[in-house]
CSV table of C-alpha atoms in Angstrom, one decimal:
chain,number,residue,atom,x,y,z
A,1,MET,CA,38.8,69.2,139.3
A,2,MET,CA,38.6,70.5,142.9
A,3,LYS,CA,41.2,72.6,144.7
A,4,ILE,CA,42.1,70.6,147.8
A,5,ALA,CA,44.3,71.8,150.7
A,6,VAL,CA,45.7,69.1,153.0
A,7,LEU,CA,47.0,70.0,156.4
A,8,THR,CA,49.3,67.3,157.8
A,9,GLY,CA,51.1,66.8,161.1
A,10,ALA,CA,53.2,64.3,163.0
A,11,GLY,CA,50.5,61.6,162.9
A,12,VAL,CA,51.0,61.1,159.1
A,13,SER,CA,54.7,60.2,159.5
A,14,ALA,CA,54.4,58.4,162.8
A,15,GLU,CA,53.4,55.2,161.0
A,16,SER,CA,56.5,55.3,158.9
A,17,GLY,CA,58.6,55.3,162.1
A,18,ILE,CA,59.2,59.0,162.5
A,19,LYS,CA,58.9,59.9,166.2
A,20,THR,CA,56.3,62.5,167.1
A,21,PHE,CA,57.3,65.9,168.2
A,22,ARG,CA,57.4,65.3,171.9
A,23,ASP,CA,56.7,62.6,174.4
A,24,SER,CA,54.1,62.8,177.1
A,25,ASP,CA,56.7,64.1,179.6
A,26,GLY,CA,57.3,67.1,177.3
A,27,LEU,CA,60.8,66.0,176.3
A,28,TRP,CA,62.0,65.4,172.8
A,29,GLU,CA,64.3,62.4,172.7
A,30,GLY,CA,65.2,63.2,176.3
A,31,HIS,CA,66.0,66.9,175.5
A,32,ASP,CA,64.2,70.0,176.7
A,33,VAL,CA,62.6,71.2,173.5
A,34,MET,CA,63.9,74.7,173.9
A,35,GLU,CA,67.5,73.4,174.1
A,36,VAL,CA,67.3,71.8,170.6
A,37,ALA,CA,64.6,73.9,168.9
A,38,SER,CA,65.4,77.6,169.6
A,39,PRO,CA,67.9,80.1,168.4
A,40,GLU,CA,69.0,80.6,172.1
A,41,GLY,CA,69.7,76.8,172.4
A,42,PHE,CA,71.7,76.8,169.3
A,43,GLU,CA,73.7,79.8,170.5
A,44,ARG,CA,74.4,78.2,173.9
A,45,ASN,CA,75.3,74.8,172.7
A,46,PRO,CA,75.5,74.4,168.9
A,47,GLU,CA,77.1,71.0,169.0
A,48,VAL,CA,74.2,69.5,171.0
A,49,VAL,CA,71.7,71.0,168.5
A,50,LEU,CA,73.6,69.8,165.4
A,51,ASP,CA,73.9,66.3,166.9
A,52,PHE,CA,70.2,66.2,167.6
A,53,TYR,CA,69.3,67.0,164.0
A,54,ASN,CA,72.0,64.7,162.7
A,55,GLN,CA,70.3,61.8,164.5
A,56,ARG,CA,66.8,62.9,163.1
A,57,ARG,CA,68.3,63.2,159.6
A,58,ARG,CA,69.9,59.8,159.7
A,59,GLN,CA,66.7,58.2,160.9
A,60,LEU,CA,64.7,59.9,158.2
A,61,LEU,CA,66.9,58.3,155.5
A,62,THR,CA,66.0,54.8,156.9
A,63,VAL,CA,62.2,55.1,156.7
A,64,GLN,CA,59.7,55.0,153.8
A,65,PRO,CA,56.4,56.8,153.0
A,66,ASN,CA,53.2,54.9,154.2
A,67,ALA,CA,49.8,54.4,152.8
A,68,ALA,CA,48.6,57.8,153.9
A,69,HIS,CA,51.4,59.6,152.0
A,70,ARG,CA,50.8,57.5,148.9
A,71,ALA,CA,47.0,58.1,148.9
A,72,LEU,CA,47.5,61.8,149.1
A,73,ALA,CA,50.0,61.6,146.2
A,74,ALA,CA,47.4,59.6,144.2
A,75,LEU,CA,44.8,62.3,144.8
A,76,GLU,CA,46.9,64.6,142.6
A,77,LYS,CA,45.8,62.6,139.6
A,78,MET,CA,42.2,63.7,140.1
A,79,HIS,CA,42.4,67.2,141.8
A,80,GLU,CA,44.6,70.2,142.3
A,81,VAL,CA,46.2,69.3,145.6
A,82,THR,CA,48.4,71.3,147.9
A,83,ILE,CA,49.9,69.7,151.0
A,84,ILE,CA,50.7,72.1,153.9
A,85,THR,CA,52.7,70.1,156.4
A,86,GLN,CA,54.0,70.8,159.9
A,87,ASN,CA,56.4,67.9,159.3
A,88,VAL,CA,60.1,68.5,158.4
A,89,ASP,CA,60.5,65.1,156.7
A,90,ASP,CA,60.4,64.6,152.9
A,91,LEU,CA,58.0,61.6,152.9
A,92,HIS,CA,55.2,63.4,151.0
A,93,GLU,CA,57.6,64.2,148.2
A,94,ARG,CA,59.0,60.7,148.2
A,95,ALA,CA,55.5,59.3,147.9
A,96,GLY,CA,55.0,61.5,144.8
A,97,SER,CA,53.3,64.7,146.0
A,98,THR,CA,54.6,67.6,143.9
A,99,ASN,CA,53.1,70.6,145.7
A,100,VAL,CA,54.2,70.6,149.3
A,101,ILE,CA,54.5,73.6,151.6
A,102,HIS,CA,56.7,73.0,154.7
A,103,LEU,CA,55.6,75.3,157.4
A,104,HIS,CA,58.4,74.3,159.9
A,105,GLY,CA,61.3,73.8,157.5
A,106,GLU,CA,63.0,70.7,156.0
A,107,LEU,CA,65.3,68.3,157.7
A,108,LEU,CA,67.2,67.5,154.5
A,109,LYS,CA,68.1,71.1,154.0
A,110,VAL,CA,70.5,73.5,155.8
A,111,ARG,CA,70.9,77.2,155.6
A,112,SER,CA,73.4,79.9,156.3
A,113,THR,CA,73.4,81.7,159.7
A,114,PHE,CA,74.5,84.8,157.7
A,115,ASP,CA,71.9,84.7,154.9
A,116,GLU,CA,68.6,82.8,155.6
A,117,ASP,CA,67.8,82.7,151.9
A,118,LEU,CA,71.0,80.7,151.2
A,119,ILE,CA,69.6,77.2,151.5
A,120,LEU,CA,71.3,73.9,150.6
A,121,ASP,CA,70.2,70.3,150.2
A,122,TRP,CA,71.9,68.2,152.8
A,123,LYS,CA,71.8,64.5,153.6
A,124,GLU,CA,75.0,64.1,155.6
A,125,ASP,CA,75.8,65.1,159.2
A,126,LEU,CA,76.0,68.8,159.7
A,127,ASN,CA,79.0,69.8,162.0
A,128,LEU,CA,80.6,72.8,163.5
A,129,GLY,CA,82.9,74.2,160.8
A,130,ASP,CA,80.6,73.4,157.9
A,131,PHE,CA,80.4,76.9,156.4
A,132,CYS,CA,78.4,78.5,153.7
A,133,GLU,CA,80.0,80.3,150.7
A,134,ASN,CA,80.2,83.4,152.9
A,135,ASN,CA,82.2,81.6,155.5
A,136,HIS,CA,79.4,81.4,158.1
A,137,GLN,CA,78.2,78.4,160.0
A,138,LEU,CA,75.4,76.4,158.4
A,139,ARG,CA,72.4,75.5,160.6
A,140,PRO,CA,69.4,73.2,160.2
A,141,HIS,CA,66.7,74.6,157.9
A,142,ILE,CA,64.1,74.3,160.6
A,143,VAL,CA,61.8,76.9,162.0
A,144,TRP,CA,62.6,77.1,165.7
A,145,PHE,CA,60.5,78.4,168.6
A,146,GLY,CA,60.5,82.2,168.5
A,147,GLU,CA,61.2,82.4,164.7
A,148,MET,CA,58.9,83.5,162.0
A,149,VAL,CA,56.9,80.9,160.0
A,150,PRO,CA,57.8,82.3,156.5
A,151,MET,CA,55.3,80.2,154.5
A,152,ILE,CA,52.2,80.8,156.7
A,153,GLU,CA,50.7,83.5,154.5
A,154,VAL,CA,51.1,81.4,151.4
A,155,ALA,CA,49.5,78.5,153.2
A,156,ALA,CA,46.6,80.7,154.4
A,157,ASP,CA,45.9,81.7,150.8
A,158,VAL,CA,45.9,78.1,149.6
A,159,VAL,CA,43.3,77.2,152.3
A,160,ALA,CA,41.2,80.2,151.5
A,161,ARG,CA,40.9,79.1,147.8
A,162,ALA,CA,40.3,75.4,148.6
A,163,ASP,CA,37.0,73.6,147.8
A,164,ALA,CA,37.8,71.0,150.4
A,165,VAL,CA,40.3,70.8,153.3
A,166,ILE,CA,41.7,67.5,154.6
A,167,ILE,CA,43.3,67.6,158.1
A,168,VAL,CA,45.5,64.5,159.0
A,169,GLY,CA,47.5,63.6,162.0
A,170,THR,CA,47.5,66.9,163.7
A,171,SER,CA,45.7,68.1,166.9
A,172,MET,CA,45.5,71.6,165.3
A,173,GLN,CA,46.8,72.9,168.7
A,174,VAL,CA,50.1,74.3,167.5
A,175,TYR,CA,49.9,77.9,166.2
A,176,PRO,CA,50.1,79.5,163.8
A,177,ALA,CA,49.3,76.3,161.8
A,178,ALA,CA,46.2,75.7,163.9
A,179,GLY,CA,44.7,78.9,162.7
A,180,LEU,CA,44.8,77.9,159.0
A,181,VAL,CA,41.5,76.1,159.0
A,182,GLN,CA,39.8,79.4,159.9
A,183,TYR,CA,40.6,80.6,156.4
A,184,ALA,CA,38.5,77.9,154.7
A,185,LYS,CA,35.5,79.1,152.7
A,186,PRO,CA,32.1,78.6,154.4
A,187,ASP,CA,31.1,76.0,151.8
A,188,ALA,CA,34.5,74.1,151.9
A,189,HIS,CA,34.0,70.7,153.3
A,190,ILE,CA,36.5,69.6,156.0
A,191,TYR,CA,37.7,66.0,156.4
A,192,PHE,CA,39.4,65.3,159.7
A,193,VAL,CA,41.5,62.1,160.2
A,194,ASP,CA,42.9,61.4,163.6
A,195,PRO,CA,42.7,58.4,166.0
A,196,LYS,CA,41.6,60.8,168.8
A,197,PRO,CA,39.8,63.6,166.9
A,198,SER,CA,39.8,67.0,168.7
A,199,ILE,CA,36.7,68.2,166.7
A,200,SER,CA,33.2,66.8,166.3
A,201,GLU,CA,31.4,65.8,163.1
A,202,SER,CA,28.9,68.2,161.7
A,203,LYS,CA,27.2,69.0,158.3
A,204,ARG,CA,30.4,70.6,157.2
A,205,ILE,CA,32.9,68.3,158.9
A,206,THR,CA,33.4,64.6,158.3
A,207,VAL,CA,35.5,62.8,160.9
A,208,PHE,CA,37.5,59.6,160.5
A,209,ALA,CA,38.6,58.5,164.0
A,210,GLU,CA,41.4,56.3,162.6
A,211,LYS,CA,45.1,56.4,162.0
A,212,ALA,CA,46.3,58.1,158.9
A,213,SER,CA,47.1,55.0,156.8
A,214,ILE,CA,43.4,53.8,157.2
A,215,GLY,CA,41.5,57.1,157.2
A,216,VAL,CA,43.3,59.0,154.4
A,217,PRO,CA,42.6,56.3,151.7
A,218,LYS,CA,38.9,56.5,152.7
A,219,VAL,CA,38.9,60.3,152.2
A,220,VAL,CA,40.6,59.9,148.9
A,221,GLU,CA,38.0,57.3,147.8
A,222,LEU,CA,35.2,59.8,148.7
A,223,LEU,CA,36.8,62.5,146.6
A,224,LYS,CA,37.3,60.5,143.4
């Protein structure tokens, strides 16, 4: 049984209908990213930020995992698999993956603005006036620009112990997540799945220049 670390990004969920992080014009659903994904944006206009994530949350509840999510879940039957995702959706979990690290938070959770460790499951709209038990406003449980990525060290340790690393649907351009692959052992094989791969094939790296739903099942077949 191998230890396998899987790094996933927006490309995994795009085929389920989840919109990728930002469009080619740099806007996210027509918003300046810093207005809806920074502590300063939330302080300036909390209603806009809450509405933005309410729309994302509602959409998430209408979509389903795809073949890539399901293939990664099936890999758990054969190996020790940890998924490290930049995605804030729960599609890996819904597909059956049991060991998922969310680097950038989770859309179906909220947390207290007073105590960041006070985290609640949340599937409804989140509005101004929704308070935690300490009477402070709740906010999306999302890691915004300028905030610490609390799970990054845990993720680095997982990659460092892995016998193989699978990278799916991420350009590996967004730090600190992009730096994770550097922790891989010299003899750990790397499988890269992306329609427009940003790295080249080598003795150590196998590239599948395909969308996630096609490429991931092929990687899983190789690792059986």
